[in-house]
Coordinates of C-alpha atoms and ligand atoms in Angstrom, one line a residue:
M21 CA 105.4 35.5 -22.0
C22 CA 106.9 36.3 -18.4
G23 CA 109.8 34.4 -16.7
I24 CA 108.6 33.6 -12.9
V25 CA 111.7 32.1 -10.7
G26 CA 111.5 31.2 -7.3
Y27 CA 114.7 29.9 -5.2
V28 CA 114.8 28.9 -1.5
G29 CA 118.0 26.9 0.0
P30 CA 121.3 27.8 2.0
R31 CA 123.1 29.8 -0.9
P32 CA 122.6 33.7 -2.0
S33 CA 119.8 33.9 -4.3
Q34 CA 120.2 37.2 -6.3
D35 CA 122.9 35.7 -9.1
I36 CA 120.4 32.3 -9.0
L37 CA 117.2 34.7 -9.9
L38 CA 118.8 36.4 -13.0
A39 CA 120.6 33.4 -14.0
G40 CA 117.1 32.1 -14.5
L41 CA 115.4 35.0 -15.3
A42 CA 118.1 35.1 -18.5
R43 CA 117.7 31.7 -19.3
L44 CA 113.4 32.8 -19.6
E45 CA 115.0 36.0 -21.4
Y46 CA 113.2 33.6 -24.6
R47 CA 110.0 34.0 -23.9
G48 CA 109.9 37.7 -24.4
Y49 CA 109.6 40.5 -21.9
D50 CA 110.0 44.0 -21.5
S51 CA 110.5 44.4 -17.9
A52 CA 112.0 42.5 -15.0
G53 CA 112.6 42.3 -11.1
I54 CA 113.8 40.6 -8.2
A55 CA 112.8 40.8 -4.5
V56 CA 114.5 39.0 -1.5
I57 CA 114.2 38.1 1.9
D58 CA 118.0 39.0 2.8
D59 CA 120.2 37.5 6.2
A60 CA 118.8 40.3 8.0
G61 CA 114.8 39.4 7.7
D62 CA 113.9 42.3 5.2
L63 CA 112.7 42.3 2.0
G64 CA 113.8 43.8 -0.7
M65 CA 113.0 44.2 -3.9
R66 CA 114.3 46.0 -7.3
K67 CA 112.8 46.1 -10.9
K68 CA 113.2 47.7 -14.2
A69 CA 111.3 48.6 -17.1
G70 CA 113.7 47.0 -20.3
K71 CA 116.3 44.2 -20.6
L72 CA 117.6 42.3 -17.8
A73 CA 120.8 44.2 -18.0
V74 CA 119.1 47.3 -17.3
L75 CA 118.5 45.0 -13.3
R76 CA 121.8 44.3 -13.5
D77 CA 123.5 47.7 -13.6
S78 CA 120.8 48.9 -11.4
L79 CA 122.2 46.2 -8.7
A80 CA 125.6 47.4 -9.8
D81 CA 125.2 50.5 -9.1
A82 CA 123.3 50.3 -5.9
A83 CA 122.9 46.3 -4.3
L84 CA 120.3 44.4 -2.7
P85 CA 121.2 42.9 0.4
D86 CA 121.3 39.2 0.2
G87 CA 119.5 36.7 1.1
S88 CA 119.0 32.4 0.3
T89 CA 114.2 33.5 -0.6
G90 CA 114.1 35.1 -3.9
I91 CA 111.9 35.6 -6.7
G92 CA 112.4 36.7 -10.0
H93 CA 109.8 38.2 -12.9
T94 CA 110.0 39.4 -16.4
R95 CA 106.9 40.6 -17.0
W96 CA 105.6 40.7 -21.2
A97 CA 103.4 43.6 -20.6
T98 CA 99.9 43.5 -20.9
H99 CA 97.2 45.6 -18.2
G100 CA 99.7 49.0 -18.1
G101 CA 102.6 49.5 -20.1
P102 CA 106.2 48.7 -19.1
T103 CA 107.4 50.4 -16.5
D104 CA 109.5 50.5 -13.8
V105 CA 106.1 50.7 -11.5
N106 CA 104.3 48.2 -13.4
A107 CA 107.5 45.8 -13.4
H108 CA 107.0 42.3 -10.8
P109 CA 107.2 42.3 -7.9
H110 CA 104.7 43.8 -6.4
L111 CA 104.7 45.1 -2.7
A112 CA 102.1 44.2 0.1
D113 CA 101.8 44.3 4.1
D114 CA 104.1 47.4 4.4
G115 CA 106.6 45.9 2.1
K116 CA 106.9 42.4 3.6
L117 CA 104.6 40.8 1.3
A118 CA 105.9 40.6 -2.3
V119 CA 104.2 39.3 -5.8
I120 CA 105.1 37.5 -8.8
H121 CA 102.6 37.0 -11.6
N122 CA 102.0 35.7 -15.0
G123 CA 98.7 35.6 -16.8
I124 CA 95.3 37.8 -16.5
I125 CA 93.7 37.7 -13.4
E126 CA 90.2 38.6 -15.3
N127 CA 88.3 39.8 -12.2
F128 CA 90.6 42.6 -11.4
S129 CA 88.4 45.5 -11.8
A130 CA 85.8 44.3 -9.7
L131 CA 88.7 42.9 -6.5
R132 CA 90.5 46.5 -7.5
A133 CA 87.5 48.5 -6.7
E134 CA 86.6 46.5 -3.4
L135 CA 90.1 47.1 -2.2
A136 CA 89.6 50.2 -3.2
D137 CA 86.7 50.8 -1.4
A138 CA 88.8 49.2 1.6
G139 CA 91.4 52.4 1.3
V140 CA 93.8 50.4 -0.8
T141 CA 96.1 52.8 -3.0
F142 CA 97.7 51.5 -6.0
L143 CA 100.8 52.5 -7.2
S144 CA 100.4 50.3 -10.3
E145 CA 97.7 50.4 -13.7
T146 CA 98.6 46.0 -12.9
D147 CA 96.3 43.4 -12.2
T148 CA 99.0 41.7 -10.3
E149 CA 99.5 44.3 -7.4
V150 CA 95.4 44.1 -7.1
A151 CA 96.5 39.9 -6.6
A152 CA 99.2 41.5 -3.8
A153 CA 97.3 43.7 -2.5
L154 CA 94.0 40.5 -1.9
L155 CA 97.3 38.9 -0.1
G156 CA 98.2 41.2 1.9
Q157 CA 95.1 42.2 3.4
E158 CA 94.4 37.6 3.9
Y159 CA 98.3 37.6 5.7
R160 CA 96.9 40.3 7.9
R161 CA 93.8 38.5 9.2
T162 CA 95.3 34.9 9.4
G163 CA 99.2 35.5 10.2
D164 CA 100.0 32.8 7.3
L165 CA 101.3 32.8 4.0
A166 CA 100.1 29.6 3.0
T167 CA 96.7 30.0 4.2
A168 CA 96.1 33.2 3.3
F169 CA 97.6 32.2 -0.6
Q170 CA 95.1 29.5 -0.8
A171 CA 92.1 32.5 0.3
V172 CA 93.8 34.4 -2.6
V173 CA 93.6 32.3 -5.2
N174 CA 90.4 30.9 -5.2
R175 CA 89.1 34.9 -5.8
L176 CA 90.7 34.9 -8.4
E177 CA 89.5 34.4 -12.1
G178 CA 91.4 34.0 -14.9
A179 CA 94.7 32.7 -16.2
F180 CA 97.5 33.2 -13.6
T181 CA 100.9 31.6 -12.5
L182 CA 101.2 33.5 -8.9
L183 CA 104.6 33.3 -6.9
A184 CA 104.8 35.0 -3.3
M185 CA 106.9 35.3 -0.1
H186 CA 106.6 37.3 3.0
Q187 CA 109.3 38.1 5.3
D188 CA 108.2 37.0 8.6
Q189 CA 108.6 33.8 6.7
P190 CA 111.6 33.3 5.4
G191 CA 112.6 30.1 3.9
L192 CA 109.1 29.9 1.9
V193 CA 107.8 30.5 -1.4
V194 CA 104.7 29.8 -2.2
G195 CA 103.4 29.4 -5.7
A196 CA 99.9 29.0 -7.6
R197 CA 98.6 27.3 -11.5
R198 CA 95.4 27.3 -13.3
N199 CA 96.2 27.7 -17.1
S200 CA 99.9 29.0 -16.8
P201 CA 102.7 27.8 -16.2
L202 CA 104.7 26.3 -13.5
V203 CA 107.3 23.4 -12.4
I204 CA 108.8 22.9 -9.1
G205 CA 113.0 21.9 -9.5
L206 CA 114.4 20.1 -6.1
G207 CA 117.2 20.2 -5.4
E208 CA 119.8 19.2 -2.3
G209 CA 118.5 21.3 0.6
E210 CA 117.1 23.9 -2.2
N211 CA 114.0 24.2 -4.3
F212 CA 113.3 25.7 -7.5
L213 CA 110.1 27.0 -9.3
G214 CA 110.0 28.0 -12.6
S215 CA 107.4 29.2 -15.1
D216 CA 109.7 26.3 -17.1
V217 CA 112.6 24.2 -16.4
A218 CA 114.6 26.2 -18.5
A219 CA 114.8 28.5 -15.0
F220 CA 116.5 26.0 -12.8
V221 CA 118.2 23.3 -15.4
E222 CA 121.6 24.5 -14.4
H223 CA 120.9 23.5 -10.7
T224 CA 119.1 20.2 -11.1
R225 CA 117.2 17.8 -13.5
N226 CA 114.8 16.6 -11.3
A227 CA 111.5 18.5 -11.6
L228 CA 107.9 18.2 -10.9
A229 CA 105.2 19.1 -12.4
I230 CA 102.2 20.4 -11.0
G231 CA 98.6 20.3 -12.4
Q232 CA 95.7 22.2 -12.5
D233 CA 94.2 24.3 -9.5
Q234 CA 97.2 23.4 -7.5
I235 CA 99.6 24.9 -4.3
V236 CA 103.1 24.6 -4.0
A237 CA 104.7 25.4 -0.8
I238 CA 109.0 25.2 -1.1
T239 CA 111.2 25.3 1.3
P240 CA 114.4 24.3 1.6
S241 CA 113.6 20.6 2.3
A242 CA 110.5 20.2 1.5
V243 CA 108.0 20.5 -1.1
T244 CA 103.8 20.3 -0.3
V245 CA 101.6 20.8 -3.3
T246 CA 98.1 20.6 -2.3
D247 CA 94.8 21.4 -4.6
F248 CA 92.9 24.9 -4.1
E249 CA 91.3 23.6 -1.1
G250 CA 94.1 22.4 0.4
N251 CA 93.5 18.5 0.1
A252 CA 97.4 16.9 -0.7
V253 CA 98.1 16.3 -4.4
E254 CA 100.8 14.0 -5.9
A255 CA 103.3 15.9 -8.2
Q256 CA 104.1 14.4 -11.0
P257 CA 108.0 13.8 -11.4
F258 CA 109.7 13.4 -14.4
E259 CA 113.6 14.2 -15.2
V260 CA 114.7 17.3 -17.2
S261 CA 116.1 15.7 -20.7
W262 CA 118.3 17.8 -21.7
D263 CA 121.4 19.5 -19.5
A264 CA 121.9 23.2 -19.2
A265 CA 124.3 23.5 -22.1
A266 CA 121.7 22.7 -25.0
A267 CA 119.9 25.9 -23.8
E268 CA 123.3 28.3 -24.0
K269 CA 124.6 30.2 -27.8
G270 CA 127.8 28.3 -27.8
G271 CA 129.8 29.5 -30.2
W272 CA 126.8 30.5 -32.7
S273 CA 126.4 34.2 -33.7
S274 CA 122.8 33.8 -32.6
F275 CA 120.3 31.5 -30.9
M276 CA 118.3 30.9 -34.3
A277 CA 121.6 30.2 -36.1
K278 CA 122.5 27.4 -33.6
E279 CA 119.0 26.6 -34.0
V280 CA 118.4 26.0 -37.8
A281 CA 121.7 24.3 -37.4
E282 CA 120.4 21.3 -35.2
Q283 CA 117.7 20.4 -37.4
P284 CA 119.2 17.2 -39.0
E285 CA 119.6 16.3 -34.8
A286 CA 116.2 17.3 -34.3
V287 CA 114.5 15.6 -36.8
A288 CA 117.2 12.0 -36.3
N289 CA 115.9 12.6 -32.4
T290 CA 112.4 12.6 -33.4
I291 CA 112.8 9.4 -35.0
R292 CA 114.5 7.7 -32.5
G293 CA 113.2 4.7 -31.1
R294 CA 109.7 4.7 -33.5
V295 CA 110.8 2.9 -35.8
Q296 CA 110.8 -0.8 -35.2
E297 CA 111.6 -3.6 -37.9
G298 CA 111.1 -0.8 -40.7
Q299 CA 107.6 0.2 -39.4
V300 CA 106.4 3.2 -36.8
I301 CA 105.6 2.1 -33.9
I302 CA 105.4 5.1 -31.3
P303 CA 105.9 3.2 -28.0
E304 CA 104.2 6.9 -26.0
L305 CA 101.3 5.6 -28.0
E306 CA 101.2 1.8 -26.5
G307 CA 98.0 0.4 -25.5
L308 CA 95.8 3.7 -26.7
D309 CA 95.0 1.9 -30.1
S310 CA 91.5 3.0 -29.1
L311 CA 92.6 7.0 -30.0
F312 CA 92.6 5.7 -33.7
L313 CA 89.6 3.7 -34.5
G314 CA 86.4 4.6 -34.9
I315 CA 87.4 8.2 -36.0
D316 CA 85.9 9.6 -39.0
R317 CA 87.4 13.0 -38.5
V318 CA 90.6 14.4 -37.0
I319 CA 91.3 18.0 -36.5
I320 CA 94.3 19.6 -35.9
T321 CA 94.5 22.8 -33.9
A322 CA 97.8 24.8 -33.1
C323 CA 99.0 28.6 -33.9
G324 CA 101.4 30.4 -35.8
T325 CA 104.4 28.3 -37.0
A326 CA 102.9 25.2 -35.4
S327 CA 99.6 25.5 -37.7
Y328 CA 101.7 25.3 -40.9
A329 CA 103.1 22.0 -39.5
A330 CA 99.6 21.1 -39.0
L331 CA 99.0 21.6 -42.2
V332 CA 101.7 19.2 -43.4
G333 CA 100.7 16.7 -41.2
K334 CA 96.9 16.9 -42.3
Y335 CA 98.3 15.8 -46.1
A336 CA 100.4 12.6 -43.9
I337 CA 97.2 11.6 -42.3
E338 CA 94.9 11.6 -44.8
Q339 CA 97.4 9.7 -47.2
W340 CA 97.8 7.3 -44.6
A341 CA 95.2 6.7 -42.1
R342 CA 92.0 7.8 -44.7
V343 CA 90.3 9.5 -42.5
P344 CA 89.5 13.5 -42.9
V345 CA 91.8 16.2 -41.4
D346 CA 91.0 19.7 -40.8
V347 CA 93.4 22.0 -39.4
E348 CA 92.0 24.7 -37.1
L349 CA 93.3 27.6 -35.4
A350 CA 93.2 27.5 -32.2
H351 CA 92.2 30.6 -31.8
E352 CA 89.0 30.8 -34.1
F353 CA 88.5 26.9 -32.7
R354 CA 86.5 26.8 -29.5
Y355 CA 84.5 30.7 -30.5
R356 CA 82.2 28.9 -32.7
D357 CA 80.0 25.7 -32.3
P358 CA 82.7 23.2 -34.2
V359 CA 80.8 19.8 -34.6
I360 CA 82.9 17.4 -32.2
G361 CA 81.8 14.3 -30.6
D362 CA 83.6 11.0 -29.2
D363 CA 84.4 10.1 -32.6
T364 CA 86.4 13.0 -32.8
L365 CA 90.2 13.3 -32.3
V366 CA 91.5 16.8 -32.1
I367 CA 95.5 17.0 -32.1
S368 CA 97.0 19.8 -31.0
I369 CA 100.6 20.8 -31.8
S370 CA 102.8 23.6 -29.1
Q371 CA 106.5 23.7 -28.9
S372 CA 105.6 25.4 -25.8
G373 CA 103.0 23.1 -24.8
E374 CA 101.5 26.7 -23.0
T375 CA 100.4 28.6 -25.5
M376 CA 97.0 29.7 -24.4
D377 CA 95.0 30.0 -27.5
T378 CA 96.3 26.1 -28.1
L379 CA 95.2 25.0 -24.2
M380 CA 92.2 26.3 -24.3
A381 CA 91.1 24.9 -27.5
V382 CA 93.0 21.3 -26.1
K383 CA 89.9 22.4 -23.0
Y384 CA 87.0 22.5 -25.0
A385 CA 87.3 19.7 -27.3
R386 CA 87.9 17.3 -24.5
E387 CA 84.9 18.8 -22.6
R388 CA 83.2 17.7 -26.0
G389 CA 83.3 13.8 -25.5
A390 CA 86.5 14.2 -28.5
R391 CA 89.9 12.4 -27.8
T392 CA 92.2 14.4 -27.6
L393 CA 96.5 13.9 -28.4
S394 CA 99.2 16.5 -28.3
V395 CA 102.7 17.3 -30.6
C396 CA 104.3 19.0 -27.9
N397 CA 108.2 19.8 -27.6
T398 CA 109.0 21.0 -23.7
Q399 CA 107.9 18.3 -20.6
G400 CA 106.1 19.7 -18.0
A401 CA 104.1 21.5 -20.1
T402 CA 100.1 22.2 -19.4
I403 CA 99.0 20.9 -23.0
P404 CA 99.8 17.2 -23.3
R405 CA 99.3 16.8 -19.5
E406 CA 95.6 17.9 -19.9
S407 CA 95.7 15.3 -23.0
D408 CA 94.4 12.2 -23.6
A409 CA 98.4 11.0 -25.0
V410 CA 101.5 13.1 -26.1
V411 CA 103.9 12.6 -29.1
Y412 CA 107.1 14.3 -28.0
T413 CA 108.7 16.3 -30.6
H414 CA 112.6 16.3 -29.7
A415 CA 114.0 19.6 -30.7
G416 CA 115.6 20.1 -27.8
P417 CA 115.3 23.6 -26.1
E418 CA 114.4 26.5 -28.9
V419 CA 115.1 30.0 -27.1
A420 CA 115.5 32.0 -30.7
V421 CA 111.9 33.0 -30.5
A422 CA 111.4 32.1 -34.4
S423 CA 110.6 28.7 -34.4
T424 CA 113.0 26.6 -36.7
K425 CA 114.0 22.8 -35.2
A426 CA 110.9 22.2 -33.5
F427 CA 108.5 23.4 -36.6
S428 CA 110.9 20.4 -38.0
A429 CA 110.5 18.0 -35.2
Q430 CA 106.8 19.3 -35.4
I431 CA 106.5 17.6 -39.0
T432 CA 108.8 15.0 -38.1
A433 CA 106.0 13.4 -35.7
L434 CA 103.1 14.2 -37.9
L435 CA 104.8 12.1 -40.4
L436 CA 105.6 9.4 -37.7
L437 CA 102.2 9.8 -36.6
G438 CA 100.3 8.9 -39.8
L439 CA 102.2 6.3 -40.6
H440 CA 101.5 5.2 -36.5
M441 CA 97.6 5.7 -37.3
G442 CA 98.2 4.0 -41.1
R443 CA 99.4 0.8 -39.4
V444 CA 96.6 0.9 -36.4
R445 CA 93.8 1.1 -38.8
G446 CA 94.7 -1.2 -41.4
T447 CA 95.0 1.4 -44.1
H448 CA 98.7 1.9 -44.7
V449 CA 100.7 -1.5 -42.7
D450 CA 104.0 -1.9 -44.8
A451 CA 105.4 1.4 -44.4
T452 CA 108.7 0.2 -44.6
A453 CA 109.4 2.7 -48.3
E454 CA 108.3 5.6 -45.9
V455 CA 110.7 4.8 -43.1
A456 CA 113.5 4.9 -45.1
E457 CA 112.2 7.9 -46.4
L458 CA 112.8 9.5 -43.0
Q459 CA 115.2 8.0 -42.3
S460 CA 117.4 9.9 -44.5
L461 CA 116.2 13.1 -44.0
P462 CA 118.5 14.4 -41.6
D463 CA 121.3 13.9 -43.7
K464 CA 119.0 15.9 -46.3
V465 CA 118.5 18.6 -44.5
S466 CA 122.4 18.8 -43.5
W467 CA 122.9 18.3 -47.4
V468 CA 120.9 21.7 -47.8
L469 CA 122.8 23.7 -44.6
K470 CA 125.9 22.8 -46.0
N471 CA 125.5 23.5 -49.6
E472 CA 122.9 26.6 -49.8
Q473 CA 124.0 28.7 -46.8
E474 CA 126.4 30.9 -48.5
H475 CA 124.2 31.5 -51.3
V476 CA 121.0 32.1 -49.6
S477 CA 122.6 34.6 -47.2
Q478 CA 124.1 36.6 -50.0
L479 CA 120.9 36.2 -51.6
A480 CA 119.5 37.5 -48.6
G481 CA 122.7 40.1 -48.2
W482 CA 121.6 41.6 -52.2
M483 CA 117.6 41.9 -50.9
A484 CA 118.5 43.4 -47.7
D485 CA 116.3 46.6 -49.0
T486 CA 113.8 44.6 -50.5
R487 CA 110.0 46.2 -48.8
S488 CA 107.8 42.7 -50.0
V489 CA 108.5 39.7 -50.7
L490 CA 106.1 36.9 -52.0
F491 CA 106.0 33.1 -51.3
L492 CA 103.8 30.0 -53.3
G493 CA 103.9 26.7 -53.2
R494 CA 101.5 24.3 -54.5
H495 CA 100.4 20.5 -52.4
V496 CA 102.6 20.9 -48.9
G497 CA 104.7 23.5 -51.0
Y498 CA 101.8 25.9 -49.4
P499 CA 102.4 25.8 -45.8
I500 CA 105.9 26.2 -46.1
A501 CA 105.5 28.9 -48.4
L502 CA 103.3 30.4 -45.6
E503 CA 106.3 30.0 -42.8
G504 CA 108.5 30.9 -45.4
A505 CA 106.5 34.6 -45.5
L506 CA 106.4 34.2 -41.3
K507 CA 110.0 34.1 -41.0
L508 CA 110.5 37.3 -42.8
K509 CA 107.4 39.1 -41.3
E510 CA 108.7 38.4 -37.2
I511 CA 112.4 38.9 -38.0
S512 CA 112.9 41.1 -41.1
Y513 CA 109.6 43.4 -40.4
I514 CA 109.0 42.9 -43.4
H515 CA 105.6 42.4 -45.5
A516 CA 105.7 39.5 -46.7
E517 CA 102.7 37.0 -48.0
G518 CA 102.3 33.3 -48.5
F519 CA 100.2 32.1 -51.1
A520 CA 98.7 28.8 -52.7
A521 CA 99.9 29.0 -56.0
G522 CA 97.1 27.9 -57.7
E523 CA 95.2 31.2 -55.7
L524 CA 97.4 33.5 -58.0
K525 CA 95.1 34.3 -60.6
H526 CA 92.5 34.9 -57.8
G527 CA 93.9 37.6 -57.0
P528 CA 97.3 37.6 -55.3
I529 CA 98.8 38.4 -59.1
A530 CA 98.0 42.0 -59.2
L531 CA 100.7 42.3 -56.5
I532 CA 103.6 41.6 -59.2
E533 CA 104.7 44.6 -60.4
A534 CA 108.9 44.7 -61.7
G535 CA 111.2 43.5 -59.8
Q536 CA 108.9 42.4 -57.0
P537 CA 110.5 39.0 -55.6
V538 CA 108.5 35.5 -55.1
F539 CA 109.6 33.2 -54.1
V540 CA 108.1 29.4 -55.2
L541 CA 108.5 26.0 -53.7
V542 CA 108.8 23.5 -57.3
P543 CA 107.6 19.9 -56.1
S544 CA 109.8 17.5 -58.0
P545 CA 108.2 16.0 -61.2
R546 CA 108.6 12.3 -60.3
H547 CA 105.9 13.1 -57.9
S548 CA 103.5 14.3 -59.7
A549 CA 104.1 15.9 -63.5
L550 CA 101.2 17.8 -63.3
I551 CA 101.8 19.3 -59.9
H552 CA 105.2 20.6 -61.5
S553 CA 104.1 21.6 -65.2
K554 CA 100.9 23.2 -62.7
V555 CA 103.9 25.7 -61.3
V556 CA 106.5 25.9 -63.7
S557 CA 103.5 27.4 -65.4
N558 CA 102.4 29.8 -62.8
I559 CA 106.5 30.8 -62.7
Q560 CA 106.2 31.7 -66.0
E561 CA 102.6 33.8 -65.1
I562 CA 104.2 35.9 -62.5
R563 CA 108.2 36.0 -64.4
A564 CA 106.3 37.7 -67.6
R565 CA 104.7 40.4 -65.3
G566 CA 107.9 41.4 -63.9
A567 CA 108.2 39.5 -60.8
R568 CA 112.5 38.6 -59.9
V569 CA 111.9 34.7 -59.6
I570 CA 113.7 32.2 -57.1
V571 CA 113.2 28.6 -57.8
V572 CA 113.3 26.0 -54.7
A573 CA 113.3 23.0 -56.1
E574 CA 115.3 19.4 -56.7
E575 CA 118.5 18.8 -57.9
G576 CA 118.2 17.8 -62.0
D577 CA 115.2 19.6 -62.5
A578 CA 116.1 21.6 -64.8
A579 CA 112.3 22.6 -66.4
V580 CA 112.8 25.5 -64.3
L581 CA 115.8 26.8 -64.7
P582 CA 114.6 29.3 -67.6
F583 CA 112.9 31.3 -65.6
A584 CA 114.5 31.2 -62.1
D585 CA 116.6 34.5 -61.7
E586 CA 118.0 32.3 -58.4
V587 CA 117.8 28.6 -58.1
I588 CA 118.5 27.1 -55.0
R589 CA 118.6 23.1 -54.9
I590 CA 116.9 20.8 -52.0
P591 CA 118.0 16.9 -53.0
L592 CA 115.2 14.3 -54.2
A593 CA 113.0 13.2 -51.2
G594 CA 109.5 11.9 -51.1
A595 CA 106.1 14.2 -52.4
L596 CA 105.5 14.2 -48.1
F597 CA 108.9 14.9 -46.6
E598 CA 110.0 17.9 -48.8
P599 CA 109.2 20.1 -46.4
L600 CA 111.4 19.6 -44.5
L601 CA 114.0 20.4 -47.0
A602 CA 112.1 23.1 -48.7
V603 CA 112.4 25.0 -45.3
V604 CA 115.7 25.6 -44.5
P605 CA 116.0 28.0 -47.3
L606 CA 113.8 30.2 -46.4
Q607 CA 114.5 30.6 -42.5
I608 CA 118.2 30.9 -43.9
F609 CA 116.9 33.4 -45.9
A610 CA 115.0 35.3 -43.3
M611 CA 117.5 35.4 -41.0
A612 CA 120.4 36.8 -43.5
L613 CA 118.2 39.6 -44.3
A614 CA 117.2 40.8 -40.7
T615 CA 121.2 39.7 -40.0
A616 CA 121.9 42.5 -42.4
K617 CA 119.3 44.9 -41.8
G618 CA 121.1 44.8 -38.4
L619 CA 118.5 43.5 -36.5
D620 CA 118.1 40.9 -33.1
V621 CA 117.2 38.1 -34.9
D622 CA 116.8 36.1 -31.2
Q623 CA 114.1 38.3 -29.8
P624 CA 111.8 40.6 -32.8
R625 CA 110.4 42.8 -31.3
N626 CA 106.5 43.0 -29.8
L627 CA 106.7 39.2 -29.6
A628 CA 107.7 36.6 -27.1
K629 CA 108.0 32.9 -27.4
S630 CA 105.3 31.2 -25.2
V631 CA 102.0 33.2 -25.5
T632 CA 100.8 32.0 -21.9
V633 CA 97.3 34.8 -22.7
E634 CA 95.0 34.9 -25.7
Ligands
F6R707 C1 106.6 31.5 -35.1 C2 106.6 31.1 -33.7 C3 104.3 30.9 -33.5 C4 104.1 29.5 -32.2 C5 103.5 30.3 -32.5 C6 102.7 28.5 -31.8 O1 108.0 31.4 -35.3 O2 107.4 30.6 -33.3 O3 104.2 31.6 -34.3 O4 104.9 28.7 -33.5 O5 103.2 31.0 -31.3 O6 103.8 28.6 -30.1 P1 103.9 27.2 -30.1 O7 104.4 25.9 -31.0 O8 104.8 26.7 -28.6 O9 102.6 26.5 -29.5

């Protein structure tokens, strides 16, 4: 949600800002704007409701004088609708100062009332304009942007990334963060700020991560970071491991299509470097055995798709590390009084590493003394920095709003983590067979993509008018049923539900009527003849009531044939590894159905890639 970019350097900034905002589009937004201090020293600003193209058209119709200090913003509306006026930047000090913001300023009503009493009139309904007005006031009092900025951030409550510049101090952009993302890009004679590295990765891969409650000031030649009291702090340098091309669509019809196809690579990259002599040893966790010893419970917390990866992780960690695992939606976790303490390990999963609900759950867990580990895809993100340890998924940048390759990489990382924990805890010391399974996965995922893409896409094409689809699974097939339903809902806007197949007779079977499409994820009979036979019985039950049954089953499973309208095949894999194969046809199905309906699969309505507000 909301994309932020800042630039100071020798080059005209408008194209840099617009390109940065384009790279942040994936985060989700409904208006966009830029402000630039031009070469004459005047601050110009343009902002428009709608997509970046609307802003670009406006700039093409009436140019904004260019200059080499600028800030840009894409806004996902919270306070006030997506209008030109509510879009950022917001101006103060008679239009000489510009502010952009991501997050929610929780005390904005009180501040707004105070400013209104002091005679300030507001143009927008946003909380951001309040921060801008406060900054204007402080600037007039102090005459220095950095000093004024420090005073203002100390008055704000809530979550925010804030960037500001003043026309009387060209060549300077200041920023601050509290619970919202901000990273610094270090160039040669130029510097950048961004919500994430995508904002500047085409210019530099040298970055600095800044911590909570810190302020940064960038000029073309210097970067200074302080805490909110003004004490110098050291920012953590890191090199961005992917290049700009990785976040390009290339020849693909959509980012989602590209990312679905990249799954073999995402899985392989997540495994790489973590297997030694047939055992799983995660180098980032070396010296951190104490995280896993003496614990009596694991809680995995996450939202959405990541929470379904967590459910698969539960099965893996319980099986190999022999410790009870609960999966908790992050937004439910801290609003009760969970039983956690220093013998609890809280694992968070987040592609973006910025999901506010998950971040708050991690902070809450730490406050309560729990040990924390995050599984994350984004370097420099907040959640890993708030955790005792991190296991990165190496899926590369995920741009499409609907998560696909990050999900596969999360499951892979959790399988690795389960085996790592099993070795450390002495509960599963020989992982030779599982390592072989893991290493065969990339080829098996490729097999599904190669052999089932056309079949599943055709099926989706025939079903474009479908109004509701159900998904059933058992064991690790259950989270995949949930994920299949979520993918379909979010990009094709079709009603979809995932159920544990065993729940069917406890209610959901009432939904079955003639022609109702139901995907059934059938586990291999080799793992458990009992579970397999139960699922086959479920298929018969829904078939008898007129359902149109689409089965995802391993190659050679003939038992499903008499009862299935369609069979989608996946290769043979170990029980805990099957989810990585079974999810692929469901992703393809959702994508093909949305495409058949003429929808934008990369940017579905109302959704943001990074949910940075609660
Ligand atoms: C669905 C989807 C979301 C995210 C969720 C958590 O396709 O992408 O459900 O999984 O918002 O996001 P992260 O993983 O960034 O914390």
